[in-house]
Amino acid sequence: MSNTADRHQHPGPDEGRSAFEGSPANALPLTASEDRQFATLAHFGGILGFVPSLLIYLIFKDRGPFTAQESKEALNFTFPPTMLALVTWLLSLLPAVGGVFAVLNALIWVVIAICSVTAGIQVNRGRPYRYALNLRLFS
């Protein structure tokens, strides 16, 4: 068996590695522009509930201080009404009172959307935003 054929069966210590192996585990800090962008997305994501702000917080909290602050604020604001909307959606499936809970569910999402867009616009301008009614469950 030749030397080349032997290499294909038993790769050496540096063979078969991808270009990403050995790269540093720490991600680079966000630029000021990226920091503001992800902070804005955390608030705008409130239209979809608490999941976007949670993901942004978990992924970028250590990379940008503005993103960490604003995604946590958005998460604290969107979590309780999202849970309430889930409950009202389940109750809307009941035959007798379902219509009332369906309307309530829609109103919850409208309020979340309006507040999230308002906050996102302010944060996009570089201004920190604090929701008037916020439980601050996650610190």
Coordinates of N, CA and C in Angstrom, one line a residue:
M1 N 0.8 -1.2 0.0 CA 0.0 0.0 0.0 C 0.9 1.2 0.0
S2 N 0.5 2.2 -0.8 CA 1.4 3.4 -0.9 C 1.1 4.4 0.2
N3 N 1.9 5.3 0.4 CA 1.8 6.3 1.4 C 0.6 7.2 1.3
T4 N 0.2 7.5 0.0 CA -1.0 8.3 -0.2 C -2.3 7.5 0.2
A5 N -2.3 6.3 -0.2 CA -3.5 5.5 0.2 C -3.6 5.3 1.7
D6 N -2.5 5.3 2.4 CA -2.5 5.1 3.8 C -3.0 6.4 4.5
R7 N -2.7 7.6 3.9 CA -3.2 8.8 4.5 C -4.8 8.9 4.4
H8 N -5.3 8.4 3.3 CA -6.8 8.4 3.2 C -7.5 7.6 4.2
Q9 N -6.9 6.5 4.6 CA -7.5 5.6 5.6 C -7.3 6.1 7.0
H10 N -6.1 6.7 7.3 CA -5.8 7.2 8.6 C -5.3 8.6 8.5
P11 N -6.3 9.5 8.6 CA -5.9 10.9 8.5 C -5.0 11.3 9.6
G12 N -4.1 12.2 9.4 CA -3.2 12.8 10.4 C -3.9 13.7 11.3
P13 N -3.2 14.3 12.3 CA -3.9 15.1 13.3 C -4.5 16.4 12.7
D14 N -3.9 16.9 11.5 CA -4.4 18.1 11.0 C -5.3 17.9 9.8
E15 N -5.4 16.6 9.3 CA -6.2 16.3 8.1 C -7.7 16.1 8.6
G16 N -8.6 16.5 7.7 CA -10.0 16.2 8.0 C -10.7 17.2 8.9
R17 N -10.0 18.2 9.3 CA -10.6 19.3 10.1 C -11.2 20.4 9.2
S18 N -12.3 20.9 9.7 CA -12.9 22.0 9.0 C -12.1 23.3 9.3
A19 N -12.3 24.3 8.5 CA -11.7 25.6 8.7 C -12.1 26.3 10.0
F20 N -13.2 25.9 10.6 CA -13.8 26.5 11.8 C -13.2 25.9 13.1
E21 N -12.7 24.7 13.0 CA -12.1 24.1 14.2 C -10.9 24.9 14.6
G22 N -10.8 25.1 15.9 CA -9.7 25.8 16.4 C -9.9 27.3 16.4
S23 N -11.0 27.8 16.0 CA -11.3 29.2 16.1 C -11.7 29.5 17.5
P24 N -11.5 30.8 17.9 CA -11.9 31.1 19.3 C -13.4 30.9 19.6
A25 N -13.7 30.5 20.8 CA -15.0 30.3 21.2 C -15.8 31.6 21.5
N26 N -15.1 32.6 21.8 CA -15.8 33.9 22.1 C -16.1 34.7 20.9
A27 N -17.3 35.1 20.8 CA -17.7 35.9 19.6 C -17.2 37.3 19.8
L28 N -17.1 38.0 18.7 CA -16.6 39.4 18.8 C -17.7 40.3 19.3
P29 N -17.3 41.4 20.0 CA -18.3 42.3 20.5 C -19.1 43.0 19.3
L30 N -20.3 43.4 19.5 CA -21.1 44.0 18.4 C -20.5 45.5 18.2
T31 N -20.6 45.9 17.0 CA -20.3 47.3 16.8 C -21.4 48.1 17.3
A32 N -21.3 49.4 17.4 CA -22.3 50.3 17.9 C -23.6 50.2 17.1
S33 N -23.4 50.1 15.8 CA -24.5 50.0 14.8 C -25.3 48.6 15.0
E34 N -24.5 47.6 15.1 CA -25.1 46.2 15.3 C -25.8 46.2 16.7
D35 N -25.2 46.8 17.7 CA -25.8 46.8 19.0 C -27.1 47.4 19.0
R36 N -27.2 48.6 18.3 CA -28.5 49.3 18.2 C -29.5 48.4 17.4
Q37 N -29.0 47.8 16.3 CA -29.8 47.0 15.4 C -30.5 45.8 16.2
F38 N -29.7 45.1 16.9 CA -30.3 43.9 17.6 C -31.1 44.4 18.8
A39 N -30.8 45.5 19.4 CA -31.7 46.0 20.5 C -33.1 46.4 19.9
T40 N -33.0 47.0 18.7 CA -34.3 47.4 18.0 C -35.1 46.1 17.6
L41 N -34.4 45.1 17.1 CA -35.1 43.9 16.7 C -35.7 43.1 17.9
A42 N -35.1 43.3 19.0 CA -35.6 42.6 20.2 C -37.0 43.2 20.6
H43 N -37.1 44.5 20.4 CA -38.4 45.2 20.7 C -39.4 44.9 19.5
F44 N -39.0 45.1 18.3 CA -39.9 44.8 17.2 C -40.4 43.3 17.2
G45 N -39.5 42.4 17.7 CA -39.9 41.0 17.7 C -41.0 40.7 18.7
G46 N -41.3 41.7 19.6 CA -42.4 41.5 20.5 C -43.8 41.3 19.8
I47 N -43.8 41.7 18.5 CA -45.0 41.5 17.7 C -45.3 40.0 17.6
L48 N -44.3 39.1 17.7 CA -44.4 37.7 17.7 C -44.4 37.0 19.0
G49 N -44.4 37.8 20.1 CA -44.3 37.3 21.5 C -43.0 37.4 22.1
F50 N -42.7 36.7 23.1 CA -41.4 36.8 23.9 C -40.3 36.1 23.3
V51 N -40.5 35.1 22.3 CA -39.4 34.3 21.8 C -38.3 35.1 21.1
P52 N -38.6 36.1 20.2 CA -37.5 36.8 19.6 C -36.6 37.5 20.6
S53 N -37.2 38.2 21.6 CA -36.4 38.9 22.6 C -35.6 38.0 23.4
L54 N -36.1 36.8 23.7 CA -35.4 35.8 24.5 C -34.2 35.3 23.7
L55 N -34.4 35.0 22.5 CA -33.3 34.5 21.6 C -32.2 35.6 21.5
I56 N -32.6 36.8 21.2 CA -31.6 37.9 21.1 C -30.9 38.1 22.4
Y57 N -31.6 38.0 23.5 CA -30.9 38.2 24.8 C -29.9 37.1 25.0
L58 N -30.3 35.8 24.8 CA -29.4 34.7 25.1 C -28.2 34.7 24.1
I59 N -28.4 35.1 22.9 CA -27.3 35.0 21.9 C -26.4 36.2 22.0
F60 N -26.9 37.4 22.2 CA -26.1 38.7 22.1 C -25.9 39.4 23.5
K61 N -26.4 38.9 24.6 CA -26.2 39.6 25.8 C -24.8 40.0 26.2
D62 N -23.9 39.1 25.9 CA -22.5 39.3 26.3 C -21.7 40.0 25.2
R63 N -22.4 40.4 24.1 CA -21.6 41.0 23.0 C -22.0 42.5 22.8
G64 N -23.1 42.9 23.4 CA -23.4 44.3 23.3 C -24.2 44.8 24.5
P65 N -23.8 45.8 25.2 CA -24.5 46.3 26.4 C -25.9 46.8 26.1
F66 N -26.0 47.5 25.0 CA -27.4 48.1 24.7 C -28.3 47.0 24.3
T67 N -27.8 46.0 23.6 CA -28.7 44.8 23.2 C -29.1 44.1 24.4
A68 N -28.1 43.9 25.4 CA -28.4 43.1 26.6 C -29.5 43.9 27.4
Q69 N -29.4 45.2 27.5 CA -30.3 46.0 28.3 C -31.7 46.0 27.7
E70 N -31.8 46.2 26.4 CA -33.0 46.4 25.7 C -33.7 45.0 25.4
S71 N -33.0 44.0 25.1 CA -33.6 42.7 24.9 C -34.2 42.2 26.2
K72 N -33.5 42.5 27.3 CA -34.1 42.1 28.6 C -35.3 42.9 29.0
E73 N -35.3 44.1 28.6 CA -36.5 45.0 28.8 C -37.7 44.4 28.0
A74 N -37.4 44.1 26.7 CA -38.4 43.6 25.8 C -38.9 42.2 26.3
L75 N -38.0 41.4 26.8 CA -38.4 40.1 27.3 C -39.3 40.2 28.5
N76 N -38.9 41.1 29.4 CA -39.8 41.3 30.6 C -41.1 41.8 30.2
F77 N -41.2 42.7 29.2 CA -42.5 43.2 28.8 C -43.4 42.2 28.1
T78 N -42.8 41.4 27.2 CA -43.6 40.5 26.3 C -43.9 39.2 26.9
F79 N -43.2 38.7 27.9 CA -43.4 37.4 28.5 C -44.8 37.3 29.1
P80 N -45.2 38.1 30.1 CA -46.5 37.9 30.7 C -47.7 38.0 29.7
P81 N -47.7 39.1 28.8 CA -48.9 39.1 27.9 C -48.9 37.9 26.9
T82 N -47.7 37.4 26.6 CA -47.7 36.3 25.7 C -48.3 35.0 26.4
M83 N -48.0 34.9 27.6 CA -48.6 33.7 28.4 C -50.1 33.9 28.6
L84 N -50.5 35.2 28.8 CA -51.9 35.5 28.9 C -52.6 35.2 27.6
A85 N -52.0 35.6 26.5 CA -52.6 35.4 25.2 C -52.7 33.9 24.9
L86 N -51.7 33.1 25.4 CA -51.8 31.6 25.2 C -53.0 31.1 26.0
V87 N -53.2 31.6 27.2 CA -54.4 31.1 28.0 C -55.7 31.5 27.3
T88 N -55.8 32.8 26.9 CA -57.0 33.2 26.3 C -57.3 32.5 25.0
W89 N -56.2 32.1 24.3 CA -56.4 31.3 23.0 C -57.0 29.9 23.4
L90 N -56.4 29.3 24.4 CA -57.0 28.0 24.8 C -58.4 28.1 25.3
L91 N -58.7 29.2 26.0 CA -60.1 29.4 26.4 C -61.0 29.8 25.3
S92 N -60.5 30.3 24.2 CA -61.3 30.6 23.0 C -61.8 29.4 22.3
L93 N -61.2 28.3 22.7 CA -61.7 27.0 22.1 C -63.0 26.4 22.8
L94 N -63.3 27.0 23.9 CA -64.5 26.6 24.6 C -65.8 27.1 23.8
P95 N -66.8 26.2 23.7 CA -67.9 26.6 22.8 C -68.7 27.8 23.4
A96 N -69.0 27.8 24.7 CA -69.9 28.8 25.2 C -69.3 30.2 25.3
V97 N -68.0 30.3 25.7 CA -67.4 31.6 25.9 C -66.2 31.9 25.0
G98 N -66.0 31.1 24.0 CA -64.9 31.2 23.1 C -64.8 32.5 22.4
G99 N -65.9 33.0 22.0 CA -65.8 34.3 21.3 C -65.3 35.5 22.1
V100 N -65.6 35.5 23.3 CA -65.2 36.6 24.2 C -63.6 36.5 24.4
F101 N -63.2 35.2 24.6 CA -61.7 35.0 24.8 C -60.9 35.2 23.5
A102 N -61.6 35.0 22.4 CA -60.9 35.2 21.1 C -60.7 36.7 20.9
V103 N -61.7 37.5 21.2 CA -61.6 39.0 21.1 C -60.5 39.5 22.1
L104 N -60.5 39.0 23.3 CA -59.5 39.3 24.3 C -58.1 39.0 23.8
N105 N -58.0 37.8 23.2 CA -56.7 37.4 22.7 C -56.2 38.4 21.6
A106 N -57.1 38.8 20.7 CA -56.7 39.7 19.7 C -56.3 41.1 20.3
L107 N -57.1 41.5 21.3 CA -56.7 42.8 21.9 C -55.3 42.8 22.6
I108 N -55.0 41.7 23.2 CA -53.7 41.5 23.8 C -52.6 41.6 22.7
W109 N -52.8 41.0 21.6 CA -51.8 41.1 20.5 C -51.7 42.5 20.0
V110 N -52.8 43.2 19.9 CA -52.7 44.5 19.3 C -51.9 45.4 20.3
V111 N -52.2 45.3 21.6 CA -51.5 46.1 22.6 C -50.0 45.8 22.6
I112 N -49.6 44.5 22.5 CA -48.2 44.1 22.4 C -47.6 44.7 21.2
A113 N -48.3 44.6 20.1 CA -47.7 45.1 18.8 C -47.5 46.6 18.9
I114 N -48.4 47.3 19.3 CA -48.3 48.8 19.4 C -47.2 49.2 20.3
C115 N -47.1 48.6 21.5 CA -46.1 48.9 22.5 C -44.7 48.5 21.9
S116 N -44.6 47.4 21.3 CA -43.3 46.9 20.7 C -42.8 47.8 19.6
V117 N -43.7 48.2 18.7 CA -43.3 49.1 17.7 C -42.8 50.4 18.2
T118 N -43.6 51.0 19.2 CA -43.2 52.3 19.8 C -41.8 52.2 20.4
A119 N -41.6 51.1 21.2 CA -40.3 50.9 21.8 C -39.2 50.7 20.7
G120 N -39.5 49.9 19.7 CA -38.5 49.7 18.7 C -38.1 51.0 18.0
I121 N -39.0 51.8 17.7 CA -38.7 53.1 17.1 C -37.8 54.0 18.0
Q122 N -38.1 54.0 19.3 CA -37.2 54.8 20.2 C -35.8 54.2 20.3
V123 N -35.7 52.9 20.4 CA -34.4 52.2 20.5 C -33.6 52.4 19.2
N124 N -34.3 52.3 18.1 CA -33.6 52.5 16.8 C -32.9 53.9 16.8
R125 N -33.5 54.9 17.5 CA -32.9 56.2 17.5 C -31.8 56.3 18.5
G126 N -31.5 55.2 19.2 CA -30.4 55.1 20.2 C -30.8 55.5 21.6
R127 N -32.1 55.6 21.8 CA -32.6 56.0 23.1 C -33.1 54.7 23.9
P128 N -32.7 54.5 25.1 CA -33.2 53.4 25.9 C -34.7 53.5 26.1
Y129 N -35.4 52.4 26.2 CA -36.8 52.5 26.3 C -37.3 51.7 27.6
R130 N -38.2 52.3 28.3 CA -38.8 51.6 29.5 C -40.3 51.6 29.3
Y131 N -40.8 50.4 29.3 CA -42.3 50.2 29.2 C -42.9 50.7 30.5
A132 N -44.0 51.4 30.4 CA -44.7 51.9 31.6 C -45.2 50.8 32.5
L133 N -45.7 49.7 32.0 CA -46.1 48.6 32.8 C -45.2 47.4 32.4
N134 N -44.3 47.1 33.3 CA -43.4 46.0 33.1 C -43.1 45.4 34.4
L135 N -43.2 44.0 34.4 CA -43.1 43.3 35.7 C -41.6 43.1 36.0
R136 N -40.7 43.2 35.1 CA -39.3 42.9 35.3 C -39.0 41.6 36.0
L137 N -39.5 40.6 35.4 CA -39.4 39.2 36.0 C -37.9 38.7 35.8
F138 N -37.3 39.1 34.7 CA -35.9 38.6 34.4 C -35.0 39.7 34.7
S139 N -34.0 39.5 35.6 CA -33.1 40.6 35.9 C -31.7 40.2 35.5

